[in-house]
Amino acid sequence: CRLKKLNLEWNLLRFNSAVEIGDALALNTSLEELDLAYNAFGADGGMAIGQALIENTRLLRLDLRNNGITPQAGFCIAVALRQNVQLRKIDLGGNPLGEIGGKTVMSLPMDLGDRLDLVLDGCNFKNHDENCWFDPEGPSGHYTDIAMKAREEILEKKS
């Protein structure tokens, strides 16, 4: 019997634990539903989830409510969701996605149509993240592999 549903809400998963969950999700081949609500994933955990969503081809529902997902992490998750054709529902409610993360995530319905049920209740779209390396007003540079950029930053912080 393979695990299809996992509820890890309210476990105060943060820092390296959050990154490890993301790494495990990337390799997972059986989980269909994952509830990570009310933890403290923050920037690093959120970027690890973004990376995982590019690689994971099984997950159908993901709950990331109230995890402190930053604008930078929100941007990475949005990029991953454009590539992930399997996921059907993601709840990002209550996260401080900021202007950049918010704009990127809110553009998903235009690109994906009704393939993805996107929940954004209670998100803060006004905060600005000085660490976010994407400027929608003046994009320049190479953004073709956002997940790789995010992964590099996570690895730098680990060492």
PDB file of C-alpha atoms in Angstrom, residues 33-158:
ATOM      1  CA  GLU A  33      -2.572  15.134  -1.662  1.00  0.00           C
ATOM      2  CA  LEU A  34      -0.205  17.018   0.630  1.00  0.00           C
ATOM      3  CA  ASP A  35      -1.316  19.412   3.380  1.00  0.00           C
ATOM      4  CA  LEU A  36       1.501  21.624   4.655  1.00  0.00           C
ATOM      5  CA  ALA A  37      -0.704  24.440   5.964  1.00  0.00           C
ATOM      6  CA  TYR A  38       0.268  26.520   8.999  1.00  0.00           C
ATOM      7  CA  ASN A  39       3.973  25.756   9.059  1.00  0.00           C
ATOM      8  CA  ALA A  40       6.800  28.245   8.472  1.00  0.00           C
ATOM      9  CA  PHE A  41       8.263  27.402   5.079  1.00  0.00           C
ATOM     10  CA  GLY A  42       9.281  30.985   4.277  1.00  0.00           C
ATOM     11  CA  ALA A  43      11.543  31.775   1.329  1.00  0.00           C
ATOM     12  CA  ASP A  44      13.767  28.682   1.345  1.00  0.00           C
ATOM     13  CA  GLY A  45      10.992  26.157   1.874  1.00  0.00           C
ATOM     14  CA  GLY A  46       8.793  27.881  -0.687  1.00  0.00           C
ATOM     15  CA  MET A  47      11.555  27.826  -3.291  1.00  0.00           C
ATOM     16  CA  ALA A  48      12.188  24.135  -2.550  1.00  0.00           C
ATOM     17  CA  ILE A  49       8.476  23.471  -3.137  1.00  0.00           C
ATOM     18  CA  GLY A  50       8.730  25.377  -6.430  1.00  0.00           C
ATOM     19  CA  GLN A  51      11.614  23.166  -7.515  1.00  0.00           C
ATOM     20  CA  ALA A  52       9.703  20.060  -6.433  1.00  0.00           C
ATOM     21  CA  LEU A  53       6.634  21.046  -8.442  1.00  0.00           C
ATOM     22  CA  ILE A  54       8.732  21.107 -11.604  1.00  0.00           C
ATOM     23  CA  GLU A  55       9.876  17.542 -11.008  1.00  0.00           C
ATOM     24  CA  ASN A  56       6.845  15.935  -9.303  1.00  0.00           C
ATOM     25  CA  THR A  57       4.370  14.363 -11.722  1.00  0.00           C
ATOM     26  CA  ARG A  58       1.953  12.759  -9.254  1.00  0.00           C
ATOM     27  CA  LEU A  59       0.659  15.375  -6.798  1.00  0.00           C
ATOM     28  CA  LEU A  60      -2.912  16.560  -7.416  1.00  0.00           C
ATOM     29  CA  ARG A  61      -3.594  18.832  -4.399  1.00  0.00           C
ATOM     30  CA  LEU A  62      -1.236  20.968  -2.331  1.00  0.00           C
ATOM     31  CA  ASP A  63      -2.140  23.137   0.664  1.00  0.00           C
ATOM     32  CA  LEU A  64       0.463  25.777   1.555  1.00  0.00           C
ATOM     33  CA  ARG A  65      -1.780  28.157   3.527  1.00  0.00           C
ATOM     34  CA  ASN A  66      -0.116  30.460   6.055  1.00  0.00           C
ATOM     35  CA  ASN A  67       3.491  29.417   5.523  1.00  0.00           C
ATOM     36  CA  GLY A  68       5.191  32.795   5.156  1.00  0.00           C
ATOM     37  CA  ILE A  69       5.750  32.156   1.446  1.00  0.00           C
ATOM     38  CA  THR A  70       7.690  35.244   0.304  1.00  0.00           C
ATOM     39  CA  PRO A  71       7.442  37.091  -3.025  1.00  0.00           C
ATOM     40  CA  GLN A  72      10.565  35.327  -4.286  1.00  0.00           C
ATOM     41  CA  ALA A  73       9.229  31.895  -3.332  1.00  0.00           C
ATOM     42  CA  GLY A  74       5.789  32.764  -4.756  1.00  0.00           C
ATOM     43  CA  PHE A  75       7.435  33.667  -8.052  1.00  0.00           C
ATOM     44  CA  CYS A  76       9.273  30.306  -8.134  1.00  0.00           C
ATOM     45  CA  ILE A  77       6.088  28.390  -7.329  1.00  0.00           C
ATOM     46  CA  ALA A  78       4.202  30.220 -10.100  1.00  0.00           C
ATOM     47  CA  VAL A  79       6.916  29.390 -12.639  1.00  0.00           C
ATOM     48  CA  ALA A  80       6.775  25.730 -11.570  1.00  0.00           C
ATOM     49  CA  LEU A  81       2.983  25.612 -11.830  1.00  0.00           C
ATOM     50  CA  ARG A  82       3.197  26.615 -15.469  1.00  0.00           C
ATOM     51  CA  GLN A  83       5.290  23.494 -16.106  1.00  0.00           C
ATOM     52  CA  ASN A  84       3.450  21.070 -13.806  1.00  0.00           C
ATOM     53  CA  VAL A  85       0.523  19.637 -15.760  1.00  0.00           C
ATOM     54  CA  GLN A  86      -0.617  17.244 -13.021  1.00  0.00           C
ATOM     55  CA  LEU A  87      -1.466  19.513 -10.060  1.00  0.00           C
ATOM     56  CA  ARG A  88      -5.173  20.418  -9.936  1.00  0.00           C
ATOM     57  CA  LYS A  89      -5.446  22.531  -6.760  1.00  0.00           C
ATOM     58  CA  ILE A  90      -3.058  24.699  -4.765  1.00  0.00           C
ATOM     59  CA  ASP A  91      -3.992  26.802  -1.757  1.00  0.00           C
ATOM     60  CA  LEU A  92      -1.573  29.679  -1.096  1.00  0.00           C
ATOM     61  CA  GLY A  93      -3.980  31.601   1.162  1.00  0.00           C
ATOM     62  CA  GLY A  94      -2.617  33.776   3.955  1.00  0.00           C
ATOM     63  CA  ASN A  95       0.905  34.101   2.540  1.00  0.00           C
ATOM     64  CA  PRO A  96       2.795  37.410   2.072  1.00  0.00           C
ATOM     65  CA  LEU A  97       3.285  36.893  -1.676  1.00  0.00           C
ATOM     66  CA  GLY A  98       3.882  40.604  -2.217  1.00  0.00           C
ATOM     67  CA  GLU A  99       3.556  42.490  -5.460  1.00  0.00           C
ATOM     68  CA  ILE A 100       5.931  40.371  -7.539  1.00  0.00           C
ATOM     69  CA  GLY A 101       4.859  36.974  -6.242  1.00  0.00           C
ATOM     70  CA  GLY A 102       1.219  38.036  -6.315  1.00  0.00           C
ATOM     71  CA  LYS A 103       1.293  39.289  -9.909  1.00  0.00           C
ATOM     72  CA  THR A 104       3.044  36.164 -11.088  1.00  0.00           C
ATOM     73  CA  VAL A 105       0.674  33.816  -9.257  1.00  0.00           C
ATOM     74  CA  MET A 106      -2.444  35.776 -10.249  1.00  0.00           C
ATOM     75  CA  SER A 107      -1.491  35.510 -13.930  1.00  0.00           C
ATOM     76  CA  LEU A 108      -1.745  31.702 -13.754  1.00  0.00           C
ATOM     77  CA  PRO A 109      -5.475  31.497 -14.601  1.00  0.00           C
ATOM     78  CA  MET A 110      -4.823  33.431 -17.811  1.00  0.00           C
ATOM     79  CA  ASP A 111      -2.160  30.920 -18.838  1.00  0.00           C
ATOM     80  CA  LEU A 112      -3.659  27.705 -17.452  1.00  0.00           C
ATOM     81  CA  GLY A 113      -7.388  28.308 -17.759  1.00  0.00           C
ATOM     82  CA  ASP A 114      -9.455  26.146 -15.437  1.00  0.00           C
ATOM     83  CA  ARG A 115      -6.869  23.342 -15.216  1.00  0.00           C
ATOM     84  CA  LEU A 116      -5.706  24.626 -11.817  1.00  0.00           C
ATOM     85  CA  ASP A 117      -7.883  25.635  -8.866  1.00  0.00           C
ATOM     86  CA  LEU A 118      -5.892  28.469  -7.293  1.00  0.00           C
ATOM     87  CA  VAL A 119      -6.812  29.732  -3.796  1.00  0.00           C
ATOM     88  CA  LEU A 120      -5.338  33.061  -2.629  1.00  0.00           C
ATOM     89  CA  ASP A 121      -7.647  34.069   0.253  1.00  0.00           C
ATOM     90  CA  GLY A 122      -6.009  36.455   2.716  1.00  0.00           C
ATOM     91  CA  CYS A 123      -2.707  36.905   0.866  1.00  0.00           C
ATOM     92  CA  ASN A 124      -0.746  40.135   1.266  1.00  0.00           C
ATOM     93  CA  PHE A 125       0.070  41.523  -2.179  1.00  0.00           C
ATOM     94  CA  LYS A 126       1.442  44.870  -0.993  1.00  0.00           C
ATOM     95  CA  ASN A 127       4.693  43.972   0.729  1.00  0.00           C
ATOM     96  CA  HIS A 128       7.974  44.379  -1.153  1.00  0.00           C
ATOM     97  CA  ASP A 129      10.816  41.887  -0.884  1.00  0.00           C
ATOM     98  CA  GLU A 130      14.214  43.520  -1.354  1.00  0.00           C
ATOM     99  CA  ASN A 131      15.719  40.072  -1.940  1.00  0.00           C
ATOM    100  CA  CYS A 132      13.497  39.261  -4.898  1.00  0.00           C
ATOM    101  CA  TRP A 133      15.705  39.259  -7.979  1.00  0.00           C
ATOM    102  CA  PHE A 134      12.956  39.699 -10.569  1.00  0.00           C
ATOM    103  CA  ASP A 135      11.768  43.166 -11.563  1.00  0.00           C
ATOM    104  CA  PRO A 136       8.553  43.058 -13.625  1.00  0.00           C
ATOM    105  CA  GLU A 137       8.905  46.765 -14.454  1.00  0.00           C
ATOM    106  CA  GLY A 138      12.288  46.323 -16.109  1.00  0.00           C
ATOM    107  CA  PRO A 139      13.029  42.666 -16.756  1.00  0.00           C
ATOM    108  CA  SER A 140      16.531  41.976 -17.932  1.00  0.00           C
ATOM    109  CA  GLY A 141      18.926  39.094 -17.633  1.00  0.00           C
ATOM    110  CA  HIS A 142      18.139  35.429 -17.983  1.00  0.00           C
ATOM    111  CA  TYR A 143      15.078  34.046 -16.213  1.00  0.00           C
ATOM    112  CA  THR A 144      14.773  30.842 -18.162  1.00  0.00           C
ATOM    113  CA  ASP A 145      15.606  28.601 -15.228  1.00  0.00           C
ATOM    114  CA  ILE A 146      14.131  30.279 -12.169  1.00  0.00           C
ATOM    115  CA  ALA A 147      14.112  27.033 -10.226  1.00  0.00           C
ATOM    116  CA  MET A 148      17.855  26.658 -10.743  1.00  0.00           C
ATOM    117  CA  LYS A 149      18.445  30.212  -9.471  1.00  0.00           C
ATOM    118  CA  ALA A 150      16.304  29.500  -6.421  1.00  0.00           C
ATOM    119  CA  ARG A 151      18.078  26.200  -5.777  1.00  0.00           C
ATOM    120  CA  GLU A 152      21.497  27.927  -5.974  1.00  0.00           C
ATOM    121  CA  GLU A 153      20.391  30.470  -3.362  1.00  0.00           C
ATOM    122  CA  ILE A 154      19.146  27.714  -1.055  1.00  0.00           C
ATOM    123  CA  LEU A 155      22.425  25.835  -1.372  1.00  0.00           C
ATOM    124  CA  GLU A 156      24.408  29.020  -0.676  1.00  0.00           C
ATOM    125  CA  LYS A 157      22.449  29.554   2.549  1.00  0.00           C
ATOM    126  CA  LYS A 158      23.031  25.943   3.635  1.00  0.00           C
TER     127      LYS A 158
END
